[in-house]
N, CA and C of each residue as an Amber inpcrd file, in Angstrom:
protein
   582
 113.4580000  98.6770000  75.8730000 113.6460000  99.1790000  77.2050000
 115.1730000  98.8510000  77.6990000 115.2220000  99.2350000  78.9240000
 116.4530000  98.9980000  79.4520000 116.3500000  97.6940000  80.2210000
 117.5160000  96.9540000  80.6490000 117.5260000  95.7680000  81.2910000
 118.8490000  95.3690000  82.0460000 119.5400000  96.4670000  82.3960000
 120.6490000  96.2040000  83.2630000 120.8540000  96.8770000  84.5020000
 120.9700000  96.0870000  85.5970000 121.5290000  96.5540000  87.0310000
 122.7240000  96.4720000  87.2580000 123.1210000  97.7540000  87.9140000
 124.7690000  97.8840000  88.2790000 124.7430000  98.1540000  89.6880000
 125.7290000  97.3800000  90.2330000 126.1590000  97.7580000  91.5260000
 127.3490000  98.6150000  91.8190000 127.4390000  99.6220000  92.2700000
 128.5250000 100.2990000  92.2740000 128.9440000 100.6820000  93.7740000
 130.2250000 100.7850000  93.8200000 130.7600000 101.1500000  95.1810000
 131.5570000 102.5550000  95.2080000 131.0100000 103.4960000  96.1560000
 131.6320000 104.9490000  96.0720000 132.2500000 105.0800000  97.3060000
 133.2680000 105.8690000  97.2930000 134.0690000 106.2140000  98.4410000
 133.8490000 108.0170000  98.6510000 134.6010000 108.5290000  99.5840000
 134.3940000 110.0470000  99.8650000 135.3600000 110.8380000  98.6640000
 136.0230000 110.1320000  97.9450000 137.0990000 110.9280000  97.0080000
 136.0660000 110.7480000  95.5280000 134.9290000 110.3430000  95.6070000
 134.1710000 110.5080000  94.3690000 134.5640000 109.4330000  93.2480000
 135.3940000 108.4540000  93.8520000 135.7970000 107.2000000  92.7850000
 134.6600000 106.1020000  93.0650000 134.3780000 105.8190000  91.7480000
 133.3550000 104.5830000  91.4900000 133.6560000 103.2340000  90.9450000
 133.4150000 102.4310000  91.7800000 133.9550000 100.9390000  91.3200000
 132.6380000 100.2120000  91.0790000 132.8310000  99.4720000  89.8460000
 131.7540000  98.5260000  89.4250000 131.7710000  97.2950000  90.1900000
 131.0210000  96.8360000  91.1340000 131.1870000  95.5780000  92.1670000
 130.5090000  94.5090000  91.3430000 129.4470000  94.5180000  90.5180000
 128.8190000  93.5980000  89.8140000 127.5920000  94.2800000  88.9900000
 126.9730000  93.2830000  87.9200000 125.8720000  93.5870000  87.4570000
 125.3800000  92.2830000  86.7960000 124.0580000  92.6530000  86.5180000
 123.0320000  91.4510000  86.2560000 121.8960000  92.1460000  85.4500000
 121.3780000  91.0670000  84.5660000 120.1030000  91.3050000  83.8130000
 120.2170000  91.3470000  82.4770000 119.0300000  91.0760000  81.8400000
 119.0090000  91.0840000  80.2740000 117.3960000  91.1850000  80.1420000
 117.3430000  91.5840000  78.7770000 115.8390000  91.8080000  78.2770000
 115.1450000  90.5950000  78.3160000 114.0630000  90.7080000  78.9020000
 113.1100000  89.3110000  78.8490000 111.9740000  89.4670000  79.8960000
 111.4030000  88.1880000  79.9870000 110.4120000  88.0600000  80.8880000
 110.4820000  87.0950000  82.0630000 111.7330000  86.4550000  81.7770000
 111.8920000  85.4230000  82.9720000 112.6010000  85.8530000  84.1100000
 112.8430000  85.0930000  85.1970000 113.5920000  85.4840000  86.3720000
 115.0310000  86.0940000  86.2240000 115.1360000  87.2830000  86.7270000
 116.4360000  88.0880000  86.3930000 116.4450000  88.7410000  85.0150000
 115.3360000  88.7250000  84.2240000 115.3420000  89.3670000  83.0650000
 114.2630000  90.6600000  83.2880000 114.4420000  91.8920000  82.6280000
 113.8740000  92.7880000  82.7480000 113.0510000  93.5680000  81.3330000
 112.2670000  94.3540000  81.6380000 111.7040000  95.2640000  80.6060000
 111.5150000  96.5700000  81.2810000 112.6480000  97.3130000  81.6640000
 112.3630000  98.5340000  82.4920000 111.7380000  99.7860000  81.4930000
 111.0850000 100.6480000  82.0950000 110.7830000 101.6680000  81.5410000
 111.6500000 102.7600000  81.9950000 112.4910000 103.5200000  81.3020000
 113.3510000 104.3720000  81.6890000 112.8820000 105.7140000  82.6270000
 111.6430000 105.8830000  82.3970000 110.8930000 106.9350000  83.2500000
 110.4120000 106.5320000  84.3510000 110.3860000 105.1060000  84.5500000
 109.5800000 104.6620000  85.8260000 110.4010000 103.6180000  86.5680000
 111.7470000 103.3840000  86.3030000 112.4510000 102.3690000  86.9130000
 112.5920000 102.7420000  88.2420000 112.3840000 101.7310000  89.3190000
 112.5100000 101.9360000  90.7000000 113.2790000 100.8100000  91.3130000
 114.0590000 101.0590000  92.2910000 114.9740000 100.1820000  92.9750000
 115.1740000 100.5130000  94.4800000 115.1370000  99.6420000  95.3600000
 115.6240000  99.6040000  96.8670000 116.1410000  98.7450000  97.2430000
 116.7250000  98.8390000  98.5040000 117.3440000  97.9320000  99.2620000
 117.2190000  97.9270000 100.6290000 116.5720000  96.6490000 100.9660000
 116.1970000  96.5170000 102.5530000 117.4200000  96.5190000 103.4070000
 117.3100000  96.5100000 104.7500000 118.1340000  96.2970000 105.9450000
 119.0160000  95.1110000 105.8470000 118.6190000  93.9690000 104.9350000
 119.1890000  92.7720000 104.8630000 119.9020000  92.6520000 103.6900000
 120.0210000  93.8930000 102.9090000 120.7450000  93.9470000 101.8480000
 120.0670000  93.2320000 100.4000000 118.7870000  92.8930000 100.5840000
 118.2540000  92.4390000  99.3100000 117.8450000  93.4580000  98.4530000
 117.9130000  93.1670000  97.2410000 117.7980000  94.5340000  96.1050000
 116.0180000  94.1290000  95.6910000 115.3820000  95.1790000  95.6440000
 114.0350000  95.1700000  94.9650000 113.8450000  95.9680000  93.6930000
 113.4150000  95.4240000  92.6030000 113.5210000  96.3580000  91.5620000
 111.9940000  95.9880000  90.8890000 111.3790000  97.3250000  90.4960000
 110.2800000  97.2470000  89.6710000 110.2070000  97.1300000  88.4700000
 110.2180000  95.9290000  87.6970000 110.1840000  95.5690000  86.5240000
 108.9330000  96.0700000  85.6530000 108.9930000  97.2680000  85.3490000
 107.7440000  97.9280000  84.9110000 107.0330000  97.3300000  83.8060000
 107.8930000  96.9560000  82.8030000 107.4580000  96.4440000  81.4890000
 106.8300000  95.1090000  81.7610000 107.0490000  94.4220000  82.8170000
 106.5060000  93.1010000  83.1710000 105.6870000  93.3760000  84.3420000
 105.2710000  94.3110000  84.8160000 104.3830000  94.6000000  86.0010000
 104.6610000  93.5730000  87.1480000 105.7790000  93.7200000  87.6240000
 106.2650000  92.7210000  88.6610000 107.1570000  93.4350000  89.4660000
 107.5560000  92.8220000  90.6950000 108.7380000  93.2950000  91.5720000
 109.6420000  91.8890000  91.3510000 111.0180000  92.1690000  91.5450000
 112.0890000  91.1770000  91.4830000 112.7540000  91.6010000  92.5670000
 113.1730000  90.2980000  93.3400000 113.8450000  90.5180000  94.5450000
 115.2040000  89.7180000  94.3910000 116.3540000  90.2230000  94.6360000
 117.7670000  89.8810000  94.3790000 118.6050000  89.7000000  95.6940000
 119.3960000  88.8110000  95.8260000 120.5670000  88.9850000  96.6590000
 121.5850000  89.9760000  96.2110000 122.5370000  90.4090000  97.2750000
 123.1900000  91.6050000  96.9170000 124.1740000  91.4880000  95.7920000
 124.2690000  90.1720000  95.3500000 125.3680000  89.8730000  94.2140000
 124.7540000  89.5300000  92.9390000 123.3710000  89.6210000  93.0440000
 122.2810000  89.7720000  91.6960000 121.7580000  88.4110000  91.5910000
 121.8640000  87.3830000  92.6550000 121.2540000  86.1820000  92.5170000
 119.8050000  86.1870000  92.5580000 119.1370000  85.8820000  91.6720000
 117.6710000  85.9470000  91.8730000 116.9250000  85.3460000  93.1040000
 115.9230000  86.0360000  93.8010000 115.2290000  85.3010000  95.1050000
 113.8140000  85.0020000  94.5310000 113.1850000  85.9830000  94.0870000
 111.8060000  85.7540000  93.9730000 111.1620000  86.9320000  93.2130000
 109.9570000  86.6070000  92.6500000 109.2640000  87.7470000  92.0360000
 107.8160000  87.5930000  92.3440000 107.1580000  88.8580000  92.1040000
 105.6330000  88.6710000  92.0550000 105.1990000  90.0780000  91.5910000
 103.7860000  89.7060000  91.2180000 103.2050000  90.9500000  90.2720000
 102.4160000  90.2580000  88.9340000 101.3620000  90.8940000  88.7990000
 100.7170000  90.5370000  87.4390000 100.0280000  92.1770000  86.9680000
  99.7560000  92.2990000  86.0100000  99.2280000  93.3990000  85.3100000
  97.6870000  93.4830000  85.7590000  97.2120000  94.5160000  86.3500000
  96.1050000  94.7740000  86.6900000  95.8730000  96.0190000  87.6300000
  94.7250000  96.2030000  87.7620000  94.1360000  97.2890000  88.7030000
  93.5010000  96.8670000  90.0870000  93.2340000  95.4840000  90.1080000
  92.6920000  95.0460000  91.4900000  93.8140000  94.9950000  92.6280000
  93.4540000  94.7970000  93.8950000  94.2630000  94.7180000  94.8310000
  95.1460000  93.5860000  94.7230000  96.5220000  93.6660000  95.0020000
  97.2520000  92.5420000  94.7820000  98.0500000  92.5250000  93.3600000
  97.6420000  93.4440000  92.3860000  98.2870000  93.4920000  91.0680000
  99.0720000  94.9140000  90.7220000  99.5280000  94.7250000  89.7610000
 100.4980000  95.8700000  89.6980000 100.2340000  96.5770000  88.2470000
 100.1770000  97.8630000  88.0860000 100.1620000  98.5340000  86.8490000
 101.0410000  99.7260000  86.7370000 102.3540000  99.5980000  86.1080000
 103.1840000 100.7540000  85.8660000 103.7400000 101.4560000  87.0720000
 104.4250000 100.6090000  88.1230000 105.0230000 101.0350000  89.1460000
 105.8380000 102.0970000  88.8770000 105.6880000 103.1980000  89.4940000
 106.4600000 104.6200000  89.2750000 107.6110000 104.8350000  90.3270000
 107.1720000 104.0260000  91.4330000 108.2140000 104.2760000  92.5800000
 107.8560000 103.2750000  93.6580000 108.9410000 102.9960000  94.4310000
 108.7650000 102.1200000  95.7280000 109.8080000 102.3010000  96.5360000
 109.4390000 101.9300000  97.9810000 110.0480000 102.3490000  99.0020000
 109.8740000 100.9680000 100.2950000 110.9820000 100.9450000 101.1170000
 110.7280000  99.9690000 102.0290000 110.7150000 100.5330000 103.3250000
 109.5010000 100.2270000 104.0670000 109.3270000 100.8240000 105.3720000
 110.2700000 100.3810000 106.3130000 109.9870000 100.7850000 107.7500000
 110.9940000 100.5350000 108.7510000 110.6890000  99.0210000 109.2590000
 109.4890000  98.5220000 108.9290000 109.4550000  96.9430000 109.1540000
 109.7960000  95.9310000 108.0870000 110.4160000  96.5830000 107.0300000
 111.0330000  95.7350000 105.7640000 109.7980000  95.3870000 105.0370000
 108.6300000  95.8600000 104.9710000 107.7350000  95.7680000 103.9750000
 108.1710000  96.6880000 102.8930000 107.5330000  96.1630000 101.6550000
 107.6810000  97.0480000 100.3910000 106.4980000  97.6700000  99.9480000
 106.5740000  99.1860000  99.7480000 105.4900000  99.8370000  99.2290000
 105.6230000 100.1300000  97.7540000 104.7360000  99.8650000  96.9890000
 104.5970000 100.2240000  95.5190000 103.8060000 101.1770000  95.2750000
 104.1460000 102.0840000  94.4770000 103.2780000 103.2380000  94.0240000
 102.9590000 103.2830000  92.5740000 101.6160000 102.9970000  92.0890000
 101.4470000 102.7510000  90.7810000  99.8710000 103.1120000  90.4830000
  99.6950000 102.6500000  89.1050000  98.2880000 103.0210000  88.3740000
  98.4030000 104.2410000  87.8830000  97.2350000 104.6690000  87.3350000
  96.9330000 105.8100000  86.7610000  97.5870000 106.1660000  85.4560000
  97.6550000 107.2510000  84.7910000  97.9820000 107.5590000  83.4800000
  99.3900000 108.3520000  83.7150000  99.3130000 109.6290000  83.9450000
 100.3360000 110.5720000  84.1320000 100.9330000 110.5990000  85.6550000
 100.2660000 110.0560000  86.3000000 100.7970000 109.8330000  87.7910000
 100.1830000 108.6450000  88.4820000 100.7590000 108.4230000  89.6330000
 100.2880000 107.2300000  90.3940000  99.3810000 107.6500000  91.5440000
  98.4150000 106.7010000  91.8380000  97.5390000 107.2400000  92.9870000
  97.2160000 106.0070000  93.8430000  97.8700000 105.0370000  93.9510000
  97.6630000 103.8100000  94.5770000  99.0530000 103.5500000  95.2570000
  98.9960000 103.1740000  96.7100000  99.9680000 102.4560000  97.2940000
  99.8510000 101.2900000  97.8780000 100.5630000 100.3960000  97.5670000
 100.3310000  98.9860000  97.7010000 101.3660000  98.2570000  98.8790000
 101.0070000  97.6500000  99.7590000 102.1440000  97.1460000 100.7780000
 102.1270000  95.6780000 100.6880000 103.4830000  95.1110000 100.6070000
 103.6610000  93.7920000 100.3740000 104.7300000  93.4630000 101.5880000
 104.8520000  92.0120000 101.9690000 105.7190000  91.7650000 102.6200000
 106.9930000  91.4830000 101.7230000 108.0930000  91.0230000 102.3830000
 109.4000000  90.8500000 101.5670000 109.2980000  89.4900000 100.7140000
 108.5300000  88.6500000 100.9450000 108.3090000  87.3490000 100.3270000
 107.1250000  87.7640000  99.0450000 106.4750000  88.9790000  99.0840000
 105.7290000  89.2510000  98.0740000 104.0720000  89.0740000  98.3440000
 103.7900000  88.8890000  99.3730000 102.2810000  88.7260000  99.7260000
 101.7870000  90.0410000 100.0180000 100.6930000  90.4680000  98.9720000
  99.9710000  91.5690000  99.3700000  99.3150000  91.7190000 100.7420000
  99.7040000  92.8390000 101.3160000  99.0230000  93.3780000 102.5950000
  97.7610000  93.9270000 102.5040000  97.9450000  95.2500000 102.0670000
  96.6750000  96.1070000 101.6520000  96.9530000  97.0420000 100.8300000
  95.8560000  98.0380000 100.3340000  96.1180000  98.9850000  99.4000000
  95.6010000 100.3750000  99.9670000  96.0550000 101.5090000  99.5710000
  95.7950000 102.6590000 100.3110000  95.5770000 103.4470000  98.7780000
  94.5930000 103.8610000  98.3240000  94.2060000 104.4650000  96.9960000
  93.4340000 105.7530000  96.8350000  93.6870000 106.5140000  96.0010000
  92.8060000 107.7770000  95.6050000  93.0750000 108.9230000  96.3480000
  94.2260000 108.7730000  97.3260000  94.3190000 109.9780000  98.2190000
  95.7210000 110.6840000  97.8310000  96.5950000 110.0130000  97.6770000
  98.0150000 110.4670000  97.4660000  98.3960000 110.2400000  95.7530000
  98.7730000 111.5040000  95.2740000  99.0250000 111.4790000  93.8100000
 100.3870000 112.1890000  93.6500000 101.1560000 111.4570000  92.5960000
 102.4110000 111.8600000  92.1980000 103.1280000 110.8390000  91.4900000
 104.5820000 110.9640000  91.6210000 105.4880000 109.9790000  90.9130000
 106.4910000 109.5260000  91.6820000 106.7100000 109.7110000  92.9240000
 107.5090000 109.1290000  93.7820000 107.3020000 109.1910000  95.2220000
 107.7470000 107.8680000  95.9440000 107.3650000 107.8460000  97.2210000
 108.8230000 107.4220000  97.9210000 108.7710000 107.7300000  99.3030000
 109.9230000 107.4280000  99.9560000 109.3450000 107.1110000 101.3720000
 110.0430000 106.4480000 102.2270000 109.5590000 106.1000000 103.7400000
 110.6020000 106.3440000 104.7510000 110.3750000 107.1150000 105.9270000
 111.3740000 107.5700000 106.9230000 111.4920000 106.4450000 107.9160000
 112.3820000 106.6750000 108.9080000 112.7200000 105.6490000 109.8090000
 111.4440000 105.5400000 110.9280000 110.6090000 106.7980000 110.8470000
 109.3540000 106.4830000 111.7010000 108.2540000 106.0880000 110.9000000
 108.3560000 105.6420000 109.6390000 107.2990000 104.8490000 109.1070000
 106.3640000 105.9210000 108.2620000 106.8000000 107.3150000 108.2210000
 106.0790000 108.2260000 107.4230000 106.3170000 108.2130000 106.0320000
 105.2320000 108.1340000 105.1380000 105.3700000 108.0310000 103.6940000
 105.5400000 109.4020000 103.2290000 106.4380000 109.6200000 102.4270000
 106.3090000 111.0830000 101.6330000 106.2070000 110.7590000 100.0890000
 105.0910000 111.5250000  99.6330000 104.7230000 111.5000000  98.0830000
 105.0650000 112.6870000  97.4380000 105.8330000 112.3840000  96.5270000
 106.4420000 113.7530000  95.7520000 105.5270000 113.8150000  94.4570000
 104.6420000 114.9720000  94.3740000 103.7910000 115.4790000  93.2790000
 104.4850000 116.2750000  92.5780000 103.7470000 117.0550000  91.6900000
 104.4110000 118.0740000  90.5340000 104.7860000 119.2120000  91.3340000
 103.8990000 119.6170000  92.2820000 104.1080000 121.0820000  93.0070000
 104.2700000 121.0410000  94.4260000 104.2210000 119.8380000  94.8220000
 104.3000000 119.5760000  96.3620000 104.7260000 118.5270000  96.8070000
 104.8310000 118.3260000  98.2250000 105.2830000 116.9270000  98.8560000
 104.3030000 116.6000000  99.8000000 103.5840000 115.4320000  99.9460000
 102.7460000 115.2400000 101.0030000 103.3740000 114.2030000 101.8700000
 102.8840000 114.3710000 103.2900000 103.4100000 113.4920000 104.2460000
 102.3430000 112.6400000 104.8720000 102.2330000 111.2350000 104.8330000
 101.4020000 110.3500000 105.3200000 101.7070000 109.5810000 106.4370000
 100.9970000 109.3260000 107.4500000 101.1490000 108.2820000 108.4510000
 100.9820000 107.0810000 107.5010000 101.8120000 106.1330000 108.1170000
 101.8080000 104.5700000 107.5460000 100.7670000 103.8400000 108.5030000
 100.0170000 104.4750000 109.0890000  98.8090000 103.7080000 109.7380000
  97.4640000 104.3470000 109.0690000  96.9260000 103.3800000 108.4090000
  95.5560000 103.9720000 107.8770000  94.5970000 102.6550000 107.8110000
  93.4840000 102.7310000 107.4680000  92.3610000 101.7850000 107.3190000
  92.9300000 100.9410000 106.2270000  92.7200000  99.5610000 106.2600000
  92.8560000  98.6290000 105.3440000  91.4830000  98.6520000 104.3280000
  91.9220000  99.0460000 103.1010000  90.7700000  99.1300000 102.1310000
  90.0830000  97.5970000 101.8640000  90.9070000  96.5220000 101.7350000
  90.3190000  95.3670000 101.5360000  91.2670000  94.3120000 102.4380000
  90.7970000  94.1430000 103.7740000  91.8350000  93.4230000 104.7960000
  91.6750000  91.7040000 104.0310000  92.7990000  91.4470000 104.2250000
  92.9260000  89.9120000 103.7840000  92.3540000  88.8880000 104.7660000
  91.3100000  88.3470000 104.2780000  90.4560000  87.4990000 105.3610000
  91.4350000  86.2920000 105.7470000  91.1590000  85.7310000 107.0450000
  91.7510000  84.6540000 107.5900000  90.9970000  83.3220000 107.1840000
  91.5850000  82.5660000 106.3440000  90.8200000  81.2700000 105.6950000
  91.2140000  80.1690000 106.6190000  91.6750000  80.5510000 108.1000000
  91.8590000  79.1360000 109.0290000  90.8410000  78.9640000 109.6080000
  90.1280000  77.6360000 109.3540000  88.9280000  77.1830000 110.0370000
  89.3470000  75.8810000 110.7490000  88.9700000  75.9550000 112.0110000
  89.2820000  74.8670000 112.8910000  87.9760000  73.9910000 112.9340000
  88.2630000  72.5030000 112.8810000  87.1810000  71.6170000 113.2150000
  87.6860000  70.5490000 114.0030000  87.5010000  71.0860000 115.5260000
  88.2240000  70.1680000 116.3650000  87.7140000  68.9540000 116.6100000
  86.4050000  68.7850000 116.5450000  85.6850000  67.4370000 116.4620000
  85.7230000  66.6640000 115.2370000  86.1640000  67.4370000 114.2960000
  86.2160000  66.8010000 112.6800000  84.9510000  65.9700000 112.3340000
  83.8720000  66.8760000 112.5820000  82.5160000  66.3770000 112.0310000
  82.2420000  66.9980000 110.7430000  83.3150000  67.8430000 110.2510000
  82.6180000  68.5040000 108.9170000  82.3490000  69.7890000 108.9380000
  82.0020000  70.4570000 110.1220000  81.6700000  71.7720000 110.4480000
  82.7820000  72.3840000 111.3070000  82.8960000  73.7810000 110.7870000
  84.1770000  74.4830000 111.6120000  83.4010000  74.7360000 113.0240000
  84.4300000  74.9080000 113.7700000  84.0020000  75.3760000 115.1770000
  83.1520000  76.6920000 115.1910000  83.3370000  77.5320000 114.2840000
  82.6270000  78.5860000 114.1680000  81.0940000  78.3440000 113.7340000
  80.8300000  77.5950000 112.6890000  79.6580000  77.1050000 112.2850000
  78.7150000  76.3580000 113.5850000  79.5440000  75.5090000 114.2030000
  78.8840000  74.9530000 115.3530000  78.6770000  75.8740000 116.4870000
  79.2090000  76.9170000 116.7780000  78.8470000  78.0560000 117.6310000
  77.8420000  78.7040000 117.2570000  77.6370000  78.9530000 116.0660000
  76.5430000  79.4540000 115.4300000  75.1690000  78.4920000 115.3950000
  75.2600000  77.4590000 115.7170000  73.9240000  76.4780000 115.7900000
  73.8040000  75.5550000 114.7320000  74.7450000  75.4000000 113.8270000
  74.8220000  74.7380000 112.6920000  75.0680000  73.2340000 113.1560000
  74.3550000  72.2110000 112.5110000  74.6530000  70.7060000 112.9090000
  74.5720000  70.0060000 111.4860000  74.9350000  68.6940000 111.7170000
  75.0160000  67.7650000 110.5780000  74.0040000  66.6930000 111.0950000
  73.2510000  66.1230000 110.1080000  72.4870000  64.8290000 110.2730000
  72.8890000  64.1300000 109.1210000  73.4060000  63.0530000 109.1740000
  73.6030000  62.2620000 108.1970000  72.7040000  60.7730000 108.0830000
  72.1460000  60.4730000 107.0510000  71.2410000  59.4700000 106.8090000
  71.7520000  58.5640000 105.8280000  71.6820000  57.2000000 105.8760000
  71.6230000  56.2760000 104.7980000  70.8510000  56.5480000 103.6370000
  71.1540000  55.8980000 102.6710000  70.0920000  56.2970000 101.3910000
  68.7620000  55.5000000 101.9370000  68.4840000  54.5710000 102.7330000
  67.5240000  54.1220000 103.2620000  66.6280000  55.0550000 103.9760000
  67.4610000  56.0570000 104.5560000  66.5850000  57.0650000 105.2150000
  66.9560000  56.8510000 106.8130000  67.6100000  55.9610000 107.3620000
  67.9960000  55.6810000 108.7290000  69.1390000  56.5990000 109.1000000
  69.0380000  56.8510000 110.3460000  70.0760000  57.8420000 110.9480000
  71.3810000  57.0250000 111.1710000  72.5760000  57.6180000 110.7460000
  73.7830000  56.8540000 111.0280000  74.2770000  57.4290000 112.4620000
């Protein structure tokens, strides 16, 4: 596979200057196993560079000079996993959309924060090989014979649950459990109440 990222500077006279490059073959941070048919790269408004490392089923994030920042992803078909990312795009809010799964085409869009936290999945409705997002957050999907346009507002397939539970009186029951009528009775081994 391929494994080199080039940063080029172009001006109006078609002159190109190599600014920097980074990467090598491998599985560690800053290393790649890129599929030449499905290599995807995008840059956000803060100039962070996101690369879909297809062979390693992950996204890597870099500073503009190539300094590694973070990575996320693991091979799989479940929400929050990646399988053969074909394309990716950054929406107007700075979130990363990956387009992956399937055999000859992709059929799953997943949304991630810039730090790599999975937000949600939109699956089984958009098919193709490429996506992009405009300034108004419309998602464009390029198929073989057409382009479809999707609103970036759709129902969450599997919302991320809120695991924050408050226990204001510190009795071992959450405030939600207490509001539902739960209570705790603690007895000593002898059977007497504490």
